[in-house]
mmCIF file of C-alpha atoms (C1' of nucleotides) in Angstrom:
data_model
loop_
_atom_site.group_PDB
_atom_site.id
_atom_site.type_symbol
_atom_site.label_atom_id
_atom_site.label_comp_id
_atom_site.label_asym_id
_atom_site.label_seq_id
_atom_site.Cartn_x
_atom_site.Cartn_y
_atom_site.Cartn_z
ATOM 1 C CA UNK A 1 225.780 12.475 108.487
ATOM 2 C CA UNK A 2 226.694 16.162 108.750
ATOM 3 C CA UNK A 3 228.969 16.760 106.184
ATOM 4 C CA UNK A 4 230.606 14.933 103.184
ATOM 5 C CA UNK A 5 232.965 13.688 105.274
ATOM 6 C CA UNK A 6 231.381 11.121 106.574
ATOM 7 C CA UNK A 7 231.470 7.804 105.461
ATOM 8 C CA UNK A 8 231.226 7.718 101.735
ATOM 9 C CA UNK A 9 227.249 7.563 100.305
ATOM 10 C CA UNK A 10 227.189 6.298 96.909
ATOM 11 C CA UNK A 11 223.965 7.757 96.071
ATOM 12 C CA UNK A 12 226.120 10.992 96.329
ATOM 13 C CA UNK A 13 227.499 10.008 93.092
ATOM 14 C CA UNK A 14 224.304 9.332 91.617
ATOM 15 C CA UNK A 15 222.782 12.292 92.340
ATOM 16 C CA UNK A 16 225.684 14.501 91.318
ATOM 17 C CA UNK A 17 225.697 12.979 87.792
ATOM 18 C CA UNK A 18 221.838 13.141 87.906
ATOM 19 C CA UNK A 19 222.220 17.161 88.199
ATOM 20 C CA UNK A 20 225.218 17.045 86.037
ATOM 21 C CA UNK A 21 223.861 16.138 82.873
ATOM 22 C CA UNK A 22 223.396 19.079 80.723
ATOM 23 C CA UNK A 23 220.522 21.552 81.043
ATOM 24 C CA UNK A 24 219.518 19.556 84.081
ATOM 25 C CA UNK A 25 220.184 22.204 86.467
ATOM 26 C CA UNK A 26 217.976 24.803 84.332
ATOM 27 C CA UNK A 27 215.521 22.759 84.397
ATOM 28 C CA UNK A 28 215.427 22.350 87.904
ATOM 29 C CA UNK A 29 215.864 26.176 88.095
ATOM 30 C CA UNK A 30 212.749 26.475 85.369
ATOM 31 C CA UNK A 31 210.601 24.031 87.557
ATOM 32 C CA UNK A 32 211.424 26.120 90.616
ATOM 33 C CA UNK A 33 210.779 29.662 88.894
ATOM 34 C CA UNK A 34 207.043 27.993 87.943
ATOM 35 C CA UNK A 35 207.269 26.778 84.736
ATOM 36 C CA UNK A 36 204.958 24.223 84.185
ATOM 37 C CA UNK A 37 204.259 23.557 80.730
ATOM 38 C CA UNK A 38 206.226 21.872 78.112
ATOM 39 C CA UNK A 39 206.482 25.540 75.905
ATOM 40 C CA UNK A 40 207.393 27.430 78.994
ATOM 41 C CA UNK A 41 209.898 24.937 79.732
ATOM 42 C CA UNK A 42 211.468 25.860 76.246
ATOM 43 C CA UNK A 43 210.985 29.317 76.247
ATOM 44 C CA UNK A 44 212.541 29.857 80.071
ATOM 45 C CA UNK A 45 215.773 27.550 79.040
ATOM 46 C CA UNK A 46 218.030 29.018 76.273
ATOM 47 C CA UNK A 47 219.200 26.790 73.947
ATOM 48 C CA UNK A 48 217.519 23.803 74.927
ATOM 49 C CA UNK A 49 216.438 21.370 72.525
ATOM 50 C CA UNK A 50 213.382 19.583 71.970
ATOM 51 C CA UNK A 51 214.827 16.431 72.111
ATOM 52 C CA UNK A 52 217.066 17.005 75.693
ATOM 53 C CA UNK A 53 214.593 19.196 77.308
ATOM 54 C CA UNK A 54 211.900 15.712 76.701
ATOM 55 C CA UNK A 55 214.566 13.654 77.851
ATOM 56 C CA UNK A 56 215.557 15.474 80.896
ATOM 57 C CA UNK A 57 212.007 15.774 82.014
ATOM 58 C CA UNK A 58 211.340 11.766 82.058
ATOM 59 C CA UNK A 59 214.674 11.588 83.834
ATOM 60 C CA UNK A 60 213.596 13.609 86.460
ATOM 61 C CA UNK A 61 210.004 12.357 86.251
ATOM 62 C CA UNK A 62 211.742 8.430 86.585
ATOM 63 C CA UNK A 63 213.731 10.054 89.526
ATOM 64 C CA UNK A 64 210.539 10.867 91.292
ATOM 65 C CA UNK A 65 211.716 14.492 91.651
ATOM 66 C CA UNK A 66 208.690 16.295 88.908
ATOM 67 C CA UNK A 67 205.423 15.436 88.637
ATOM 68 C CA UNK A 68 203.772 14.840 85.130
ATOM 69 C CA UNK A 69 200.031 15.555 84.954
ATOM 70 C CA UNK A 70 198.133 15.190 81.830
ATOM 71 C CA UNK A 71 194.842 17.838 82.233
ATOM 72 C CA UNK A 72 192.121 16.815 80.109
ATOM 73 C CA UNK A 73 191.219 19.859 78.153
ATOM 74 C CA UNK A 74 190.839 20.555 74.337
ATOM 75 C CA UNK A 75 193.432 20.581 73.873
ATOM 76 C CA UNK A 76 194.908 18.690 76.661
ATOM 77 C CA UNK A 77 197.600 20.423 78.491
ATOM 78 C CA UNK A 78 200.624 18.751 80.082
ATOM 79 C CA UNK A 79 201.946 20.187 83.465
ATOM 80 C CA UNK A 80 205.550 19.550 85.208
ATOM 81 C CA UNK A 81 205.873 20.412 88.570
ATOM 82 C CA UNK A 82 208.252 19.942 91.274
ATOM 83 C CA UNK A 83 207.408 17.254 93.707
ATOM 84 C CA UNK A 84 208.948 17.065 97.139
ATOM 85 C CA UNK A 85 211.728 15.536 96.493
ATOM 86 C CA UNK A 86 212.129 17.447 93.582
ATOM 87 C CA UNK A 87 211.886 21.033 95.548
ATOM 88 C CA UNK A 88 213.899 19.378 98.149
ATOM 89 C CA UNK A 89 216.710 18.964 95.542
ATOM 90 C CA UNK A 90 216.137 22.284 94.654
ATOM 91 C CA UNK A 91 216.437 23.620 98.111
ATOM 92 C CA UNK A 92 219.554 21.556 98.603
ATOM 93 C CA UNK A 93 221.060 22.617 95.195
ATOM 94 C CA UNK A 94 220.672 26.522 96.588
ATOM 95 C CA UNK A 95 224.353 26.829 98.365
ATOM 96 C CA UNK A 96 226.310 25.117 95.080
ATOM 97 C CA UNK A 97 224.480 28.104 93.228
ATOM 98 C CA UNK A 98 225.715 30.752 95.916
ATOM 99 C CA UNK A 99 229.165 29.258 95.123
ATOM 100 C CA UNK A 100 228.690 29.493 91.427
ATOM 101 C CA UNK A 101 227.435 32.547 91.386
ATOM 102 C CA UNK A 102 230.641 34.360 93.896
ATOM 103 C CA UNK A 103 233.255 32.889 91.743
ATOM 104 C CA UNK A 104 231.660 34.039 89.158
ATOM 105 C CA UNK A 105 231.314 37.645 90.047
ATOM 106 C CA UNK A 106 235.286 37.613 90.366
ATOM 107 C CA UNK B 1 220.766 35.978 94.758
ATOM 108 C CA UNK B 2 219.336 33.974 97.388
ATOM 109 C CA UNK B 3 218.251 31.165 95.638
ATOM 110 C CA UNK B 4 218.572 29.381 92.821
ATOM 111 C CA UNK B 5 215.089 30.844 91.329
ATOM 112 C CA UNK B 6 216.570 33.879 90.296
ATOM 113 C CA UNK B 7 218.348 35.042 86.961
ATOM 114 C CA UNK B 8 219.999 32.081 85.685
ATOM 115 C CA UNK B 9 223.443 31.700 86.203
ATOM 116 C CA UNK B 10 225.477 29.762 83.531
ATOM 117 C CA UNK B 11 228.322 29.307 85.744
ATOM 118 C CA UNK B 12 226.046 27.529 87.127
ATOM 119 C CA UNK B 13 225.342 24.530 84.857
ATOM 120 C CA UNK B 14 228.917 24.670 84.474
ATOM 121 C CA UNK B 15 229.751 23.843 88.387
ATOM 122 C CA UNK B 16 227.200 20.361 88.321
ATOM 123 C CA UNK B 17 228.820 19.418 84.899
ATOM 124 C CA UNK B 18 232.065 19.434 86.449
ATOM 125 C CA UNK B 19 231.063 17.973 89.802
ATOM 126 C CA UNK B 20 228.547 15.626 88.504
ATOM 127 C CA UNK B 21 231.525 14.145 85.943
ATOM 128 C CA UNK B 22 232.307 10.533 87.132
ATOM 129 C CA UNK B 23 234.276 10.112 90.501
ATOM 130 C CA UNK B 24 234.347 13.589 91.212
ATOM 131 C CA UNK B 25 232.304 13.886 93.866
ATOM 132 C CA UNK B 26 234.152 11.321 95.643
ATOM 133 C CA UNK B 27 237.909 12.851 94.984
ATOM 134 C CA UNK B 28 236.537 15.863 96.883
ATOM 135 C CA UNK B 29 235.145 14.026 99.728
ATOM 136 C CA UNK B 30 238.530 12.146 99.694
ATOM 137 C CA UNK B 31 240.089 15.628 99.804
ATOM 138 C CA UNK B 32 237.634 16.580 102.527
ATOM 139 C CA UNK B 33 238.170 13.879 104.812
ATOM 140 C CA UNK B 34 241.895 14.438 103.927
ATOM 141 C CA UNK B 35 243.374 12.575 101.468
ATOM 142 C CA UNK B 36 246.865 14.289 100.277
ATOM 143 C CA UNK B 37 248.383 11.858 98.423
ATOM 144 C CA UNK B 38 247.735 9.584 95.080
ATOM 145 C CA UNK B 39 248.096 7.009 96.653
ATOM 146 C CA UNK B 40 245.701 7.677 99.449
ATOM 147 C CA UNK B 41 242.623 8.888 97.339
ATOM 148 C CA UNK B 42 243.071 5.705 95.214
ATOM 149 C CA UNK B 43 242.839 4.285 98.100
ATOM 150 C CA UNK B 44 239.651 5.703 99.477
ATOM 151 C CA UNK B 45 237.899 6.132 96.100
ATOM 152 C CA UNK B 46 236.864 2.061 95.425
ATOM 153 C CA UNK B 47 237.346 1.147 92.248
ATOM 154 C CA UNK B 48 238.474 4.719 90.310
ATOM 155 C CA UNK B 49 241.322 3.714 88.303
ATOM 156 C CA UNK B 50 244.603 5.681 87.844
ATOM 157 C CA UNK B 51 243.476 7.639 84.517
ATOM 158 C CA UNK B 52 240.670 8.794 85.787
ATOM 159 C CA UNK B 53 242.248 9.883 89.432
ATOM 160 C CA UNK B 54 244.824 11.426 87.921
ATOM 161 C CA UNK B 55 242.603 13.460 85.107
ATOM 162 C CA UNK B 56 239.955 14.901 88.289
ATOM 163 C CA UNK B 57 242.638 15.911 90.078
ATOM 164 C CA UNK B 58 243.898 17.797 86.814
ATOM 165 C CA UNK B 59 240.600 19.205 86.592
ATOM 166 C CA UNK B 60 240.123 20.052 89.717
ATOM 167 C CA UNK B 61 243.492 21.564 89.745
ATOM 168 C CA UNK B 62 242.616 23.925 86.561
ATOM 169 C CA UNK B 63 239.924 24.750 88.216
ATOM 170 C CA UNK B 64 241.741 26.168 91.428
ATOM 171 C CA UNK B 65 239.839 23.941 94.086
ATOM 172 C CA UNK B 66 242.475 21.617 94.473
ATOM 173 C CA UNK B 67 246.756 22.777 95.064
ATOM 174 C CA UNK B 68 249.178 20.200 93.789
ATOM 175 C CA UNK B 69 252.323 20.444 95.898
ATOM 176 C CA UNK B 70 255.657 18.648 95.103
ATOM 177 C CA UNK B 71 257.625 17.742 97.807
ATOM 178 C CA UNK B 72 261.570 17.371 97.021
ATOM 179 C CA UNK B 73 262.266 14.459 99.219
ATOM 180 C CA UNK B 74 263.021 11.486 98.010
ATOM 181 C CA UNK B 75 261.416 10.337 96.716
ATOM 182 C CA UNK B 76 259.591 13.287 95.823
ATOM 183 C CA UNK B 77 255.711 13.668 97.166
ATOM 184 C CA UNK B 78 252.704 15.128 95.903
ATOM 185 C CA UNK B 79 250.654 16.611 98.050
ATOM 186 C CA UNK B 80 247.133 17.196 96.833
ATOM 187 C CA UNK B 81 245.176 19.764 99.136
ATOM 188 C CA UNK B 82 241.479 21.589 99.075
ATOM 189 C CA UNK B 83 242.113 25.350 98.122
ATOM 190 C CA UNK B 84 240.023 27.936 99.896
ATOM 191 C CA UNK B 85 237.391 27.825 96.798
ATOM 192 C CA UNK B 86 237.558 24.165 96.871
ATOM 193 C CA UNK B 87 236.773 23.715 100.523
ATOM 194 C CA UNK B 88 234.298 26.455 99.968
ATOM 195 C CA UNK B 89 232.861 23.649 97.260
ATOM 196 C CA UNK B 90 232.634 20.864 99.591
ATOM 197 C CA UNK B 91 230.534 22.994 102.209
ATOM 198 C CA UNK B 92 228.813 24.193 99.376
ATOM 199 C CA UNK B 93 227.573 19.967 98.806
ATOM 200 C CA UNK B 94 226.817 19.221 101.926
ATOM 201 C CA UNK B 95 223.294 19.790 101.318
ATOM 202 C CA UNK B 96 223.389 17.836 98.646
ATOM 203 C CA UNK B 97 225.080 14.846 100.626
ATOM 204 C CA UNK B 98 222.185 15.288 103.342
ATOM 205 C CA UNK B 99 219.568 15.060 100.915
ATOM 206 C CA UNK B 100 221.156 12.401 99.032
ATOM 207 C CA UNK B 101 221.023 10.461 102.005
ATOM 208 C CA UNK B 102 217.258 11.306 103.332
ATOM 209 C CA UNK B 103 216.674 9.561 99.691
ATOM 210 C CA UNK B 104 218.860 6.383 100.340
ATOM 211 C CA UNK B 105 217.610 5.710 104.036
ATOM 212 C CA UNK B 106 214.101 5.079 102.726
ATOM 213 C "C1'" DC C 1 254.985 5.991 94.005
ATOM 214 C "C1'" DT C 2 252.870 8.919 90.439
ATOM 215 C "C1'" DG C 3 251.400 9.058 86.838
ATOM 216 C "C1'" DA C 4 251.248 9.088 80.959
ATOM 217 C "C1'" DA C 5 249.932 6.579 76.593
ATOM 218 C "C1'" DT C 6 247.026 3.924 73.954
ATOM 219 C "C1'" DC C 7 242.956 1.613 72.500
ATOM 220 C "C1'" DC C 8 238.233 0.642 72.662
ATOM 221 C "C1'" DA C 9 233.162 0.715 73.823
ATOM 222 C "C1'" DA C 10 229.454 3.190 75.469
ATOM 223 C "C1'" DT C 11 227.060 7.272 76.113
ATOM 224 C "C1'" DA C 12 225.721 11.977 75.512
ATOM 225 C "C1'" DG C 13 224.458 15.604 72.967
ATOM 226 C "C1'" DG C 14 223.454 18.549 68.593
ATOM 227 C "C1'" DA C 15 220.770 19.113 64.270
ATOM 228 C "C1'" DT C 16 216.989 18.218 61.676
ATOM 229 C "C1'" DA C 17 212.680 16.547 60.266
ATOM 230 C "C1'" DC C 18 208.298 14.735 61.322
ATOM 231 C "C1'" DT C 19 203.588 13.647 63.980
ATOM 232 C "C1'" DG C 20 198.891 13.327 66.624
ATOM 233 C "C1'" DC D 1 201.118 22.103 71.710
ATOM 234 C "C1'" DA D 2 204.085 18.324 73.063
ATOM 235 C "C1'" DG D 3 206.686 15.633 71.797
ATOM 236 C "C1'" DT D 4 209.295 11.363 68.607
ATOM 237 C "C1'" DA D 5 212.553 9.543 65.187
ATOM 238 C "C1'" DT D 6 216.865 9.504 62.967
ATOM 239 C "C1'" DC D 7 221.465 10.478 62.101
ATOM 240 C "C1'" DC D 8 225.829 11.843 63.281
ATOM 241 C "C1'" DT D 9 229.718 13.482 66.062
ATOM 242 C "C1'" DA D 10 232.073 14.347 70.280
ATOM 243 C "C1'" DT D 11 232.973 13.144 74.756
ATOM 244 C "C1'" DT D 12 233.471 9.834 78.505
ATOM 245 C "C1'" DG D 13 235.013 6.293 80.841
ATOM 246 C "C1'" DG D 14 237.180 1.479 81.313
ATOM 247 C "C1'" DA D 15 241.165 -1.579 80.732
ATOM 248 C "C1'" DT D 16 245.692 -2.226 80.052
ATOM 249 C "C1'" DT D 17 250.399 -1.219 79.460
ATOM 250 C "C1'" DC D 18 254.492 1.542 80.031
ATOM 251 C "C1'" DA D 19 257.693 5.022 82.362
ATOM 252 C "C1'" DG D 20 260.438 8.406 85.359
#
DNA sequence: CTGAATCCAATAGGATACTG
DNA sequence: CAGTATCCTATTGGATTCAG
């Protein structure tokens, strides 16, 4: 398959609603700019709660696309961080932001 | 901007909310692979129903990515057709597609 | 053929407070 | 610091029926 022309894929569907749910997109963009911990998360994504910024990060965590890693310090530390797939999404998600960002500059 | 790791974009979130809303991805492969009239994206779309068809292609209309054309024969056609920005939106997901499928094939 | 109208159930998201 | 729990409202989507 070159294109989305091809002969439909419904895991297109899943994805897009995966990366359609609010703030899921900033988060991806926060992973990608090197957040890592649960604060910086917080303090990269403006006007993210709590609550949705926890959720989105098991989604994407169940979705195998960020890495959860609980560091044993005092006290311990929690990091997020892209895995493949995850920075492959990222890397795929790069043109729809291009597009975004020209019709927005109109 | 280059890639989606630079200054956030909030035009941004709001292009996955509105192509990761239900069906949506599929009208515009529909449109893609050339689908002009209601009839025709119902059926390529399995299992959208008319509500829903007919509120995407609203959306998409408001949004400028998709022309509604009305045709005075009789009786009368509509004619639903990419616009420049929408077309520009389905290249713009073609990574998306591609990675979407990498994920399915394994 | 191309929708619009209505009704209902499920889900998503915001606000707030609380915890180990 | 890194979440969880609760409550409440708004939005979404599905099913069905009706209409120009």
């Amino acid at each position: 398959m070159d294109s989305i022309h091809d002969d439909t894929c419904p895991r297109f569907e899943d994805t897009l609603e995966l990366v359609g749910r609010r703030w899921t997109g900033s988060v991806l963009q926060a992973a990608g700019r090197g957040a890592r911990r649960f604060g910086e998360y917080r303090a990269m994504i403006d006007g993210i709660s709590d609550r949705l910024l926890s959720q989105r990060l098991k989604e994407l965590e169940a979705a195998g696309l960020i890495e959860r890693t609980v560091i044993p310090s005092t006290p311990v530390q929690i990091r997020y961080q892209l895995a493949p797939d995850g920075r492959a999404l990222v890397d795929a998600l790069v043109p729809l932001a291009q597009w975004s960002m020209r019709r927005s500059s109109t």
